[in-house]
XYZ file of C-alpha atoms in Angstrom:
603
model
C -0.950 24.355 7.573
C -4.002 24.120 5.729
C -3.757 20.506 4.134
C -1.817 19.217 7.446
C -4.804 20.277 9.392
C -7.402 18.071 6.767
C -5.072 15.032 7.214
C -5.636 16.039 11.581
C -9.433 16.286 10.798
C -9.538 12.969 8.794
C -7.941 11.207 12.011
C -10.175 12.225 14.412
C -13.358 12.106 12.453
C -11.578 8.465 11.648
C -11.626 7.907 15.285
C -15.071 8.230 15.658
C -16.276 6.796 12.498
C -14.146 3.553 12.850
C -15.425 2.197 16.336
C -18.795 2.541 18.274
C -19.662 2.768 21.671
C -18.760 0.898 24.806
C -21.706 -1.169 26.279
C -20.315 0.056 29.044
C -17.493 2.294 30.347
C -14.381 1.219 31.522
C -14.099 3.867 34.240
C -17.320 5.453 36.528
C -18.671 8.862 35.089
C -16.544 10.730 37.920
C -13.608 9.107 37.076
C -13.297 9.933 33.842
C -14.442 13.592 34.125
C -11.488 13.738 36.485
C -9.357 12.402 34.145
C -10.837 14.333 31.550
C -10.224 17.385 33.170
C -6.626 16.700 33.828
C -6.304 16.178 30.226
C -7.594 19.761 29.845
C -4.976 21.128 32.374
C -2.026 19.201 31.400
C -2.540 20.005 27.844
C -3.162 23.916 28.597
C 0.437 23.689 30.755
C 1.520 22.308 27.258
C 0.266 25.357 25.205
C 1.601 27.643 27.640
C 5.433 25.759 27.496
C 5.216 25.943 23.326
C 4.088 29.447 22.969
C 6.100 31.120 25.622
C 6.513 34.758 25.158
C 10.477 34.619 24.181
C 10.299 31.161 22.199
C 7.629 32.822 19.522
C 9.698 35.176 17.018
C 8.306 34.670 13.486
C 5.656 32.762 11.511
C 8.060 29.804 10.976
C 7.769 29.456 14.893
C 4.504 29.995 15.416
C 3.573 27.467 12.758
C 5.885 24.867 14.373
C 4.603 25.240 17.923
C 0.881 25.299 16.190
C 1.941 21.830 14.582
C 3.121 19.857 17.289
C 0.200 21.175 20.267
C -2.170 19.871 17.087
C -0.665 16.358 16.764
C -0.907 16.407 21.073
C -4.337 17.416 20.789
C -5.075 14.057 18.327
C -3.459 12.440 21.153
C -6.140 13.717 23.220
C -8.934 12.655 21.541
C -7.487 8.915 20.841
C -7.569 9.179 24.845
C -11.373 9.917 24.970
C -12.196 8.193 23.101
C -10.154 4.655 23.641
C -9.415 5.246 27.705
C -12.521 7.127 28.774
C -15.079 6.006 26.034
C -16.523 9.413 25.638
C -18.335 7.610 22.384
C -20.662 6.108 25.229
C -21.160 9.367 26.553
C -21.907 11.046 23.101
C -24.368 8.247 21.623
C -26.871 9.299 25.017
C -26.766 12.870 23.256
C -30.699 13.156 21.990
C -31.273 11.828 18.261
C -27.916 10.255 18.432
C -29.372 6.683 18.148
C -31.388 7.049 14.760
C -28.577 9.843 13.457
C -25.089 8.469 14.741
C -23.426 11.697 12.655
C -24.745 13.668 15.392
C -22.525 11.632 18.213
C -19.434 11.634 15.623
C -19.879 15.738 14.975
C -20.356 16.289 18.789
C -16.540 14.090 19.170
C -15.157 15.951 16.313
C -16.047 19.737 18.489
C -14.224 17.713 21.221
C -11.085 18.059 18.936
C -11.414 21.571 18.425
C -12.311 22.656 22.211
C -8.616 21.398 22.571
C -7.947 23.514 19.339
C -9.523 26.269 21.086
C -7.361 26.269 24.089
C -4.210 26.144 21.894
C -5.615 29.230 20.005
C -6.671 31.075 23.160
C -3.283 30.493 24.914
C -1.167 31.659 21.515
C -2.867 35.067 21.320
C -0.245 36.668 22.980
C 2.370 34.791 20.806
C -0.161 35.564 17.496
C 0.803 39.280 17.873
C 4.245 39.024 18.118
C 4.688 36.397 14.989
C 2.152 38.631 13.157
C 2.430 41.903 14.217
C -1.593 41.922 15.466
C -2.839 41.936 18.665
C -5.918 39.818 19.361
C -8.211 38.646 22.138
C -8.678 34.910 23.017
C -11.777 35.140 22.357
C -10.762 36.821 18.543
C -8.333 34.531 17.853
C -10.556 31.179 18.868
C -13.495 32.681 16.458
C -11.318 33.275 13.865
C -9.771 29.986 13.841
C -12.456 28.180 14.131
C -14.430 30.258 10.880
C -11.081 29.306 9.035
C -11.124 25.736 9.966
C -14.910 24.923 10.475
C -15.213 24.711 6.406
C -13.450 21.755 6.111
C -15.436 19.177 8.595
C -18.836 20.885 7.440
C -19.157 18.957 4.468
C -17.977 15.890 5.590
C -20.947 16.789 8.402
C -23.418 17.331 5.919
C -22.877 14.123 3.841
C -22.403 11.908 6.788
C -26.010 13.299 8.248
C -27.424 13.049 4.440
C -26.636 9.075 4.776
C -28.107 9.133 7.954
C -31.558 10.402 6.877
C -31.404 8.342 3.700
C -32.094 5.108 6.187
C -35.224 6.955 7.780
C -36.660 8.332 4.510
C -39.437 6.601 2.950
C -39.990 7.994 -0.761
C -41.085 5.488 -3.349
C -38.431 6.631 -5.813
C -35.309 7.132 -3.430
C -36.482 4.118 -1.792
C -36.046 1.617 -4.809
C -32.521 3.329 -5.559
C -31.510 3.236 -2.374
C -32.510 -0.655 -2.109
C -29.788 -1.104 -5.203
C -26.272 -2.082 -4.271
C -24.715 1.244 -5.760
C -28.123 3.463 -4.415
C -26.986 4.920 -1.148
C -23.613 5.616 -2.607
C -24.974 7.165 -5.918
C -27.043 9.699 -3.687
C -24.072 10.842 -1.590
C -21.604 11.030 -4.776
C -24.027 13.528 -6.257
C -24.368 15.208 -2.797
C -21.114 15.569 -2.369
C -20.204 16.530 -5.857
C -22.928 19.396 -5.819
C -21.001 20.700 -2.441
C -17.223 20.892 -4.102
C -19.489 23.510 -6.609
C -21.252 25.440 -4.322
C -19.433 25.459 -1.047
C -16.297 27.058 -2.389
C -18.756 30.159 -1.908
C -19.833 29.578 1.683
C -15.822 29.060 2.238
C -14.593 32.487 1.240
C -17.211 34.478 3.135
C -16.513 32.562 6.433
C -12.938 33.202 5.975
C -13.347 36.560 5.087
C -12.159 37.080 2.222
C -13.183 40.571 0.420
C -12.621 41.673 -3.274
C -9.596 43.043 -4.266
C -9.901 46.858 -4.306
C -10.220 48.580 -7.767
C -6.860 50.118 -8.811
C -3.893 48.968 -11.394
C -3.216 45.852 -9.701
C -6.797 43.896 -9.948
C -6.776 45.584 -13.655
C -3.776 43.840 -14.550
C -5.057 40.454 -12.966
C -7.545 40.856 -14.745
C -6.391 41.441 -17.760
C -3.951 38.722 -17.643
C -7.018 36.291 -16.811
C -8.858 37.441 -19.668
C -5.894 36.893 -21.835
C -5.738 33.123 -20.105
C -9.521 32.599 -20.843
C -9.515 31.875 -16.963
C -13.812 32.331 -15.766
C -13.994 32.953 -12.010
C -16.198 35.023 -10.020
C -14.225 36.890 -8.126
C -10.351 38.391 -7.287
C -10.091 38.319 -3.138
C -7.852 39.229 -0.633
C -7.485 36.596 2.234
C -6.584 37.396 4.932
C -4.922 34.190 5.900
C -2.569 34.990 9.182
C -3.384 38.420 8.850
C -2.415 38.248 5.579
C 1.598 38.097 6.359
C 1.734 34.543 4.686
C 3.168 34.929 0.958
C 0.798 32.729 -0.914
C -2.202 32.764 -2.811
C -4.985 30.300 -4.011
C -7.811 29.207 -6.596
C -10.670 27.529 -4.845
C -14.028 26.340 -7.203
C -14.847 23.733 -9.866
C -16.835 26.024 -12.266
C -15.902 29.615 -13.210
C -19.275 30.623 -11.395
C -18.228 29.700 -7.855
C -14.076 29.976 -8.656
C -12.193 32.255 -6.663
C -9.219 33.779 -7.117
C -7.460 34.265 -3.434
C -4.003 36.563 -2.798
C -2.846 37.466 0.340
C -2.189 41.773 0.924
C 1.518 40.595 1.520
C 1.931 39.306 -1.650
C 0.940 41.977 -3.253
C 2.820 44.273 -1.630
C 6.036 42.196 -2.063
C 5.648 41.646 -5.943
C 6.259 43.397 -8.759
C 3.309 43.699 -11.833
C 5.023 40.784 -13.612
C 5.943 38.900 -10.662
C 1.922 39.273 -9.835
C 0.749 37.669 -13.071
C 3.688 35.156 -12.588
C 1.698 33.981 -9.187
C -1.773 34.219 -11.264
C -0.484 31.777 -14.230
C 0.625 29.297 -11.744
C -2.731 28.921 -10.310
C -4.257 28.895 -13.678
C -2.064 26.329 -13.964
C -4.206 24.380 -11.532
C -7.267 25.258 -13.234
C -5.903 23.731 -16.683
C -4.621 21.056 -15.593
C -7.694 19.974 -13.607
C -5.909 19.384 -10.145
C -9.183 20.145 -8.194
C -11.469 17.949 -9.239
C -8.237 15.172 -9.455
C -8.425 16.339 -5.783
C -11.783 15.229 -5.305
C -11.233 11.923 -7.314
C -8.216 10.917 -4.522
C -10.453 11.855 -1.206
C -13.134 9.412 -3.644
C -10.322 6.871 -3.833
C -9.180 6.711 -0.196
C -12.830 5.380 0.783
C -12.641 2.888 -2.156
C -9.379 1.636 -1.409
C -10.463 1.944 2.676
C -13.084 -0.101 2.150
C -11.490 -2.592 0.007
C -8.632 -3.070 2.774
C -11.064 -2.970 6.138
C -11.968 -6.760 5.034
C -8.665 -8.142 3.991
C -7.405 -6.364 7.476
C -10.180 -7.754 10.220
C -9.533 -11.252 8.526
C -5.902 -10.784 9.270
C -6.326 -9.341 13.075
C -9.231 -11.830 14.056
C -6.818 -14.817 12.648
C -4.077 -13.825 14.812
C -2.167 -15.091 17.550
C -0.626 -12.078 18.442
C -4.013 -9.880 18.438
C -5.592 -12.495 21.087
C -2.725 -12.645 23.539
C -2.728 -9.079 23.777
C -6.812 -8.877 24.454
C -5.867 -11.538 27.161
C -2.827 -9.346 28.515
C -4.672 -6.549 28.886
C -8.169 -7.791 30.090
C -9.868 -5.704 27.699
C -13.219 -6.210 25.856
C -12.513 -8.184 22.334
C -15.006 -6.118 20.413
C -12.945 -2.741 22.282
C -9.863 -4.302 21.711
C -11.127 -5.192 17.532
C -12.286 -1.770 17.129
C -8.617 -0.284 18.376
C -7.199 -2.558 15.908
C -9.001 -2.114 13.354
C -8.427 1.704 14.088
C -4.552 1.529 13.898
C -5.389 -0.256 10.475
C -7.164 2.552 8.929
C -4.884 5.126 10.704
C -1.359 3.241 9.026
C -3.440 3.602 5.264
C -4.526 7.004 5.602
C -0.870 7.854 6.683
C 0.633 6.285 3.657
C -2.292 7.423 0.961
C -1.933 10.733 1.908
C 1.575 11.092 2.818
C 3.024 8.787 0.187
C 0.301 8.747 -3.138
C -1.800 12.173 -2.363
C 1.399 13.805 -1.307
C 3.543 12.769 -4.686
C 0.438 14.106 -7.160
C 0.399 17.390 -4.928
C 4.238 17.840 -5.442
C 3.740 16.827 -9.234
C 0.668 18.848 -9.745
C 2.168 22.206 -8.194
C 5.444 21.419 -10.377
C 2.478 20.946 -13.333
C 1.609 24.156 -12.000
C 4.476 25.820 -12.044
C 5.182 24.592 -15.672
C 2.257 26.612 -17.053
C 3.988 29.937 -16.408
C 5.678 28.914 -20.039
C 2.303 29.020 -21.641
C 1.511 31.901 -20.460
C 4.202 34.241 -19.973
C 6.700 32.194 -22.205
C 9.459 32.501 -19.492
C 9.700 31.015 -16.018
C 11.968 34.307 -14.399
C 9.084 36.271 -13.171
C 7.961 32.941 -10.996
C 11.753 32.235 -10.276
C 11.572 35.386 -8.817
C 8.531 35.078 -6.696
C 9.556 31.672 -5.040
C 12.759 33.287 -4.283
C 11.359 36.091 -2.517
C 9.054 33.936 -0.846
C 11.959 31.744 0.487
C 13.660 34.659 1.592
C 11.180 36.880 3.048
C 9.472 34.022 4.867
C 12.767 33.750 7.059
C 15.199 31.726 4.300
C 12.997 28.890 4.468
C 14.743 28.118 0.426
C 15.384 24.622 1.451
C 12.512 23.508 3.972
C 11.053 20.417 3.115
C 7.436 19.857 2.430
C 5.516 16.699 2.384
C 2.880 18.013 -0.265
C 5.214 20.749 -2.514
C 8.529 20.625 -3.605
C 10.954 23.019 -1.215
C 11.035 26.272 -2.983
C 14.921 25.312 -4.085
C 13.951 22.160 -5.563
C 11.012 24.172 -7.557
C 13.780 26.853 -8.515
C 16.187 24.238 -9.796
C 14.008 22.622 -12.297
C 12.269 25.683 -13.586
C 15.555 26.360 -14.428
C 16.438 23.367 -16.386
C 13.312 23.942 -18.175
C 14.526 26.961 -19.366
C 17.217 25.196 -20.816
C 15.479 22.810 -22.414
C 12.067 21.730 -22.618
C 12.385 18.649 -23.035
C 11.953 18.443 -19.272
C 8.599 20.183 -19.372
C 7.492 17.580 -21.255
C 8.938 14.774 -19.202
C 7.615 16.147 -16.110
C 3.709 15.947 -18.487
C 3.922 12.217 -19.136
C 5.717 11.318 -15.494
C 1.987 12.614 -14.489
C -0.135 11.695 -16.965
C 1.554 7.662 -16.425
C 1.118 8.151 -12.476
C -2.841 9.266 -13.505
C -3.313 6.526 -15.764
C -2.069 4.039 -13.087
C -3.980 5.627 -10.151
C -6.720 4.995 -12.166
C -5.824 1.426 -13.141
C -5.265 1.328 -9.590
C -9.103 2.582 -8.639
C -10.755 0.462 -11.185
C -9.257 -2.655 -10.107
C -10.235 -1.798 -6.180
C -14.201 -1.364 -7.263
C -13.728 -4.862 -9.217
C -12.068 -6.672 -6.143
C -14.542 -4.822 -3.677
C -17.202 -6.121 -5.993
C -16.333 -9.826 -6.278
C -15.577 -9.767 -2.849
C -17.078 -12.546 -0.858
C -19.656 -11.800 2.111
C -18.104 -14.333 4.018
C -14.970 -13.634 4.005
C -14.744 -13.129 7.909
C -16.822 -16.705 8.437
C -15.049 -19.675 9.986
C -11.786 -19.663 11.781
C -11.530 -15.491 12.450
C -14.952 -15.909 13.362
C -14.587 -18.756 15.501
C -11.638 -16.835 17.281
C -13.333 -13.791 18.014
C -15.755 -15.827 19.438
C -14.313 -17.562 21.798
C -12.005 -14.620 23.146
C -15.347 -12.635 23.373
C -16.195 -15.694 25.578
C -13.633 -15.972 27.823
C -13.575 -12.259 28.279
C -17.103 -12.658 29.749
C -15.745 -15.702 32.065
C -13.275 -13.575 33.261
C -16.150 -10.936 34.099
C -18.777 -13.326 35.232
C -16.834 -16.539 36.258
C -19.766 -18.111 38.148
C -22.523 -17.643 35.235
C -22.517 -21.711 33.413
C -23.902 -20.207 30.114
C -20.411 -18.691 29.484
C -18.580 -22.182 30.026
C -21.956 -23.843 28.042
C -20.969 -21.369 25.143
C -17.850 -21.559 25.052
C -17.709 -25.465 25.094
C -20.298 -25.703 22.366
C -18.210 -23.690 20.485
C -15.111 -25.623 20.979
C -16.911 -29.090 19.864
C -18.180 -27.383 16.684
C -14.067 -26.897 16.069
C -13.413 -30.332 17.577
C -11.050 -29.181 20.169
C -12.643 -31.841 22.353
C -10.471 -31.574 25.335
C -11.466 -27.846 25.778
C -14.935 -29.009 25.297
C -14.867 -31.483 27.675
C -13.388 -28.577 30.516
C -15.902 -26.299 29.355
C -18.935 -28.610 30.263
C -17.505 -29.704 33.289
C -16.999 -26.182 34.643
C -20.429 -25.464 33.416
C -21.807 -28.558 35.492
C -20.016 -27.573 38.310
C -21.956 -24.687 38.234
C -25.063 -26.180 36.964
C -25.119 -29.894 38.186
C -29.030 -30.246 36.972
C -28.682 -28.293 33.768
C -30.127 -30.768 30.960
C -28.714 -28.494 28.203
C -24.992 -28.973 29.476
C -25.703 -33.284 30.347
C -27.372 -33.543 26.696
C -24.204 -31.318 25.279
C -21.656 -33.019 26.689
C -23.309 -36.412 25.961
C -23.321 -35.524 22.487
C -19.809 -35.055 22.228
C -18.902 -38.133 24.048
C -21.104 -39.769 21.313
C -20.097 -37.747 18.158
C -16.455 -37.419 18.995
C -14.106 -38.148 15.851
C -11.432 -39.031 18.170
C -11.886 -42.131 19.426
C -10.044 -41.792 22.600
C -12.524 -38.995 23.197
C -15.337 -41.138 23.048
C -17.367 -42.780 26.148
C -20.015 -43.881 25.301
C -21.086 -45.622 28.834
C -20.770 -42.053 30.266
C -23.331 -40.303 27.651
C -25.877 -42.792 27.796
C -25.735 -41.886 31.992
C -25.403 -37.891 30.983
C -28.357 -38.716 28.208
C -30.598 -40.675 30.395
C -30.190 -37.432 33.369
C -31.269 -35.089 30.495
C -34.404 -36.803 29.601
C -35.858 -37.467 32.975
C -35.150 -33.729 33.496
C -36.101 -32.099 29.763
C -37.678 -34.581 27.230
C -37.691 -32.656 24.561
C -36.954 -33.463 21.037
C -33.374 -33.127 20.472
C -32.665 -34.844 24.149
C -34.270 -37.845 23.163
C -32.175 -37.719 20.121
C -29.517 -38.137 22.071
C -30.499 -40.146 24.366
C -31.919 -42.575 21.273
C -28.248 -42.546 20.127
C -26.750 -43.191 23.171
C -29.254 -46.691 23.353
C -28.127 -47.717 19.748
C -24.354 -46.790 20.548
C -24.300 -49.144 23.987
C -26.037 -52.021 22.033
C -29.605 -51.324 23.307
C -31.237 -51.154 19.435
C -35.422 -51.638 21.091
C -34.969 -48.856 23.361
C -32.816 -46.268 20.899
C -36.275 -47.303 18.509
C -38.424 -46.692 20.898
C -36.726 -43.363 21.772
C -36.308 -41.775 18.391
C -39.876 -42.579 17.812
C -41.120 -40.685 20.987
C -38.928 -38.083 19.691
C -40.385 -37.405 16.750
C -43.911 -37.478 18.575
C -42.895 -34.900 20.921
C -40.942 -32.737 17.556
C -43.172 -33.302 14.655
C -41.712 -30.649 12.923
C -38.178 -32.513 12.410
C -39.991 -35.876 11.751
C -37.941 -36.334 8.642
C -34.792 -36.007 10.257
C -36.271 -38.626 12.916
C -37.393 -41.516 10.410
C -33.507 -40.892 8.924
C -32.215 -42.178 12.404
C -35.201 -44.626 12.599
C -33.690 -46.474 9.452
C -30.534 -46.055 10.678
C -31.299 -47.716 13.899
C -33.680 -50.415 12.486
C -31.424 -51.687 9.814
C -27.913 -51.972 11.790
C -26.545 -51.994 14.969
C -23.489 -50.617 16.378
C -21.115 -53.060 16.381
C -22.332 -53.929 12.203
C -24.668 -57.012 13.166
């Protein structure tokens, strides 16, 4: 459950991360806490339907009901946060404006007061899959101390980056001004929690040593022999302990750990003990945890890298704009849901497709190592099959980050036959590395070279005008919408928009100079001749003047003179122009010459 419920962490903190608040909410605060609220109850009826007292037998069922109220309670929060736009709620929480982590964290405890009703209503169903009896309130704190550990660090970097924007040190200031700075800074950060934290993360899980006796001697022993540094041998007391498994947490041998559950221990043998050790040595050889680290590293690289190629490809489309008309909702709402579903399709296939085939290969690396150290695989043979059978014959259960335990069995087999497949299986990951990392390198480059404006003329252009008509729809007898939207329209030459645009706006405005000199200018400017009308600007000009003669209306009106054959009075114009706009008197003496040495129709 433990990597299933990162990859549920990852997609909530995604969902706040990814968009920003509302300028305003769709529904009145007393709507949505009624709808809120309902939430709450329907999804309590749900926990009570999937733990009901004669559906929960074993651990295999409790896990299953745990998994699906855990994908509903995603659901949940992609409700909040897209239907009742708790984010505008959140970013009115005190400090949340200069330190936005502290709106995201306060979203992300939204996702685990739904995880706290689950755990509060399977209490009852707990005891009976694990043979404990606990109270809500025991099981909610204990789940939470077990689950807590993985969003605190993602907490504690977020808020670092945060502060790094508000500090004001000479030194950290000039790195942070760099293109790399900022990310430099949280790299180290975060590199400097994988160390450390693996300590805070035993203690809140409550782990405690392994008792003195002939079992820890033996693991010991057997560690020694491996030349395997770690601080400590603990028993955790994951799900009571009942789960078969075990664990090596920790970068450095200072702050490694060594984790085995009392079940384990009690269902092995000596040998089969050390066969569990040398397969999380096997980890520790092989490097998987800081390759770990390296792939959480990649997925923002390779996030980042997409998020551009993506919004170009939903702000150029058809399809995305129909649907924001359909549905009446906000563009930058209806971008940020996109955009969303983007991000939420990657992380899906990084981590179920690419992080999930180097965690099967790496725990099959893993398993591989029980050559090296005990020269036969039989002893961990042994153990899977136990574990397959004593965890209710779950042999051939599928798993989208390990091998199913048959699948492990069957080719630590044929590596006792030969190993030539050990050594197979070696380069297969080694080649998968190398390309990851081919893979990574290539992403920076790209992401590097990228182009700032990418996102600049047509996708922009689009956005813009559905932002537009989305405020015409909310606002339909406000001209500056219509005056915005037909400016924009000219400046893509769809003239007979335009031309509706202004007209509407004049409708609304019939003494507005800005819309008569606008309009003008188009009927002036056009490239389409059949657009053109000249007669009609120089009225629409001459309106604009009398009520506005400022620079760039004279302009017009100037060019409207010279366009209808009146060369004195479009001189006379631009010069009084650039009287009244001294600052653009170069641009003025251009049309001057213009006007002084030709006339419109070439004489």
């Amino acid at each position: 459950m433990f990597y299933s419920n990162v990859i549920y962490l990852l997609v909530v903190i995604l969902f706040f991360s990814a968009s920003s608040p509302a300028d305003r909410p769709q529904l009145s605060l007393l709507t949505g806490l009624l709808f809120f609220f309902l939430k709450l109850a329907a999804f309590r009826e749900a926990v009570r339907f999937f733990f009901r007292p004669f559906r929960i037998r074993k651990p295999p069922h409790y896990f299953d009901a745990e998994r699906k109220l855990s994908i509903l309670a995603v659901a949940m929060v992609a409700a909040d946060v897209y239907l009742l736009d708790c984010q505008y709620y959140l970013a009115r929480l005190p400090l949340a404006r200069d330190l936005p982590t502290l709106a995201n964290g306060a979203g992300v405890l939204l996702f685990f007061l739904y995880l706290s009703l689950m755990w509060a209503g399977a209490a009852e169903a707990y005891g009976v899959a694990f043979g404990r009896r606990k109270g809500r309130w025991q099981a909610v704190s204990g789940n939470l101390k077990s689950n807590l550990p993985v969003v605190i660090p993602w907490f504690l970097i977020s808020l670092l980056s945060d502060l790094l924007r508000h500090l004001h040190v000479p030194y950290l200031s000039r790195l942070l001004a760099t293109a790399w700075g900022e990310g430099l800074v949280l790299l180290a950060f975060f590199l400097l929690l994988a160390v450390f934290f693996p300590a805070i993360m035993v203690r809140m899980w409550g782990c405690e040593p392994l008792e003195a006796g002939e079992t820890r001697r033996r693991i010991e022993d057997f560690c020694r022999r491996q030349r395997l540094a770690y601080r400590e041998i603990l028993v955790w007391p994951l799900f009571e302990g009942q789960v078969l498994t075990a664990g090596v947490i920790g970068l450095v041998g200072r702050f490694r750990y060594l984790l085995v559950t009392r079940s384990l221990l009690l269902a092995m043998t000596p040998e089969e003990i050390e066969a569990v050790m040398a397969h999380e040595i096997g980890h520790v050889k092989k490097h998987h945890m800081p390759l770990y680290l390296l792939f959480f590293l990649g997925f923002g690289l390779f996030a980042q890298l997409a998020s551009y190629p993506l919004l170009y490809l939903v702000l150029n489309s058809n399809l995305f704009y129909t649907l924001v008309d359909l549905t009446s909702k906000e563009p930058n709402s209806a971008l940020t849901v996109a955009s969303t579903i983007s991000m939420l399709l990657l992380m899906v296939v990084y981590f179920r497709y690419i992080f999930g085939y180097f965690m099967r290969n790496f725990e099959r690396q893993a398993d591989l190592h029980v050559f090296a150290a005990m020269g036969d695989a039989r002893p961990l043979i042994n153990v899977l099959e136990k574990i397959g059978y004593l965890s209710g014959n779950t042999r051939d259960l599928p798993c989208w980050h390990h091998f199913s335990i048959g699948q492990r069995v069957d080719f630590l087999e044929r590596c006792r036959k030969t190993m030539a497949c050990v050594r197979h299986h070696e380069g297969k990951v080694r080649a998968s590395l190398l390309a990851f990392v081919v893979a990574l390198l290539s992403a920076g480059l790209l992401l590097a070279s990228m182009p700032d404006d990418l996102l600049a003329g047509a996708p922009r252009e689009k956005f813009a005008e559905a932002v537009l008509r989305q405020k015409i729809r909310q606002s339909p007898d406000n001209f500056l919408w219509f005056l915005l939207l037909a400016d924009l329209q000219q400046g893509r030459k769809r003239y007979g928009e335009a031309i509706a645009a202004y007209e509407k706006a004049l409708a609304l405005s019939p003494t507005n100079p800005e819309i008569m000199n606008n309009l003008a200018w188009l009927y002036l400017t056009a490239e389409d001749e059949e657009v053109r009308d000249t007669d009609q600007a120089l009225v629409l000009a001459s309106d604009a003047a009398k009520l506005r003669p400022t620079g760039y209306i004279l302009d017009t009106l100037a060019l409207a003179y010279w366009e209808n054959g009146y060369q004195q009075l479009a001189i006379a114009t631009a010069q009084k122009a650039m009287a009244v706009d001294p600052a653009n008197a170069a641009y003025y003496r251009e049309q001057l010459g213009k006007f002084g040495e030709n006339s419109p129709d070439g004489g």
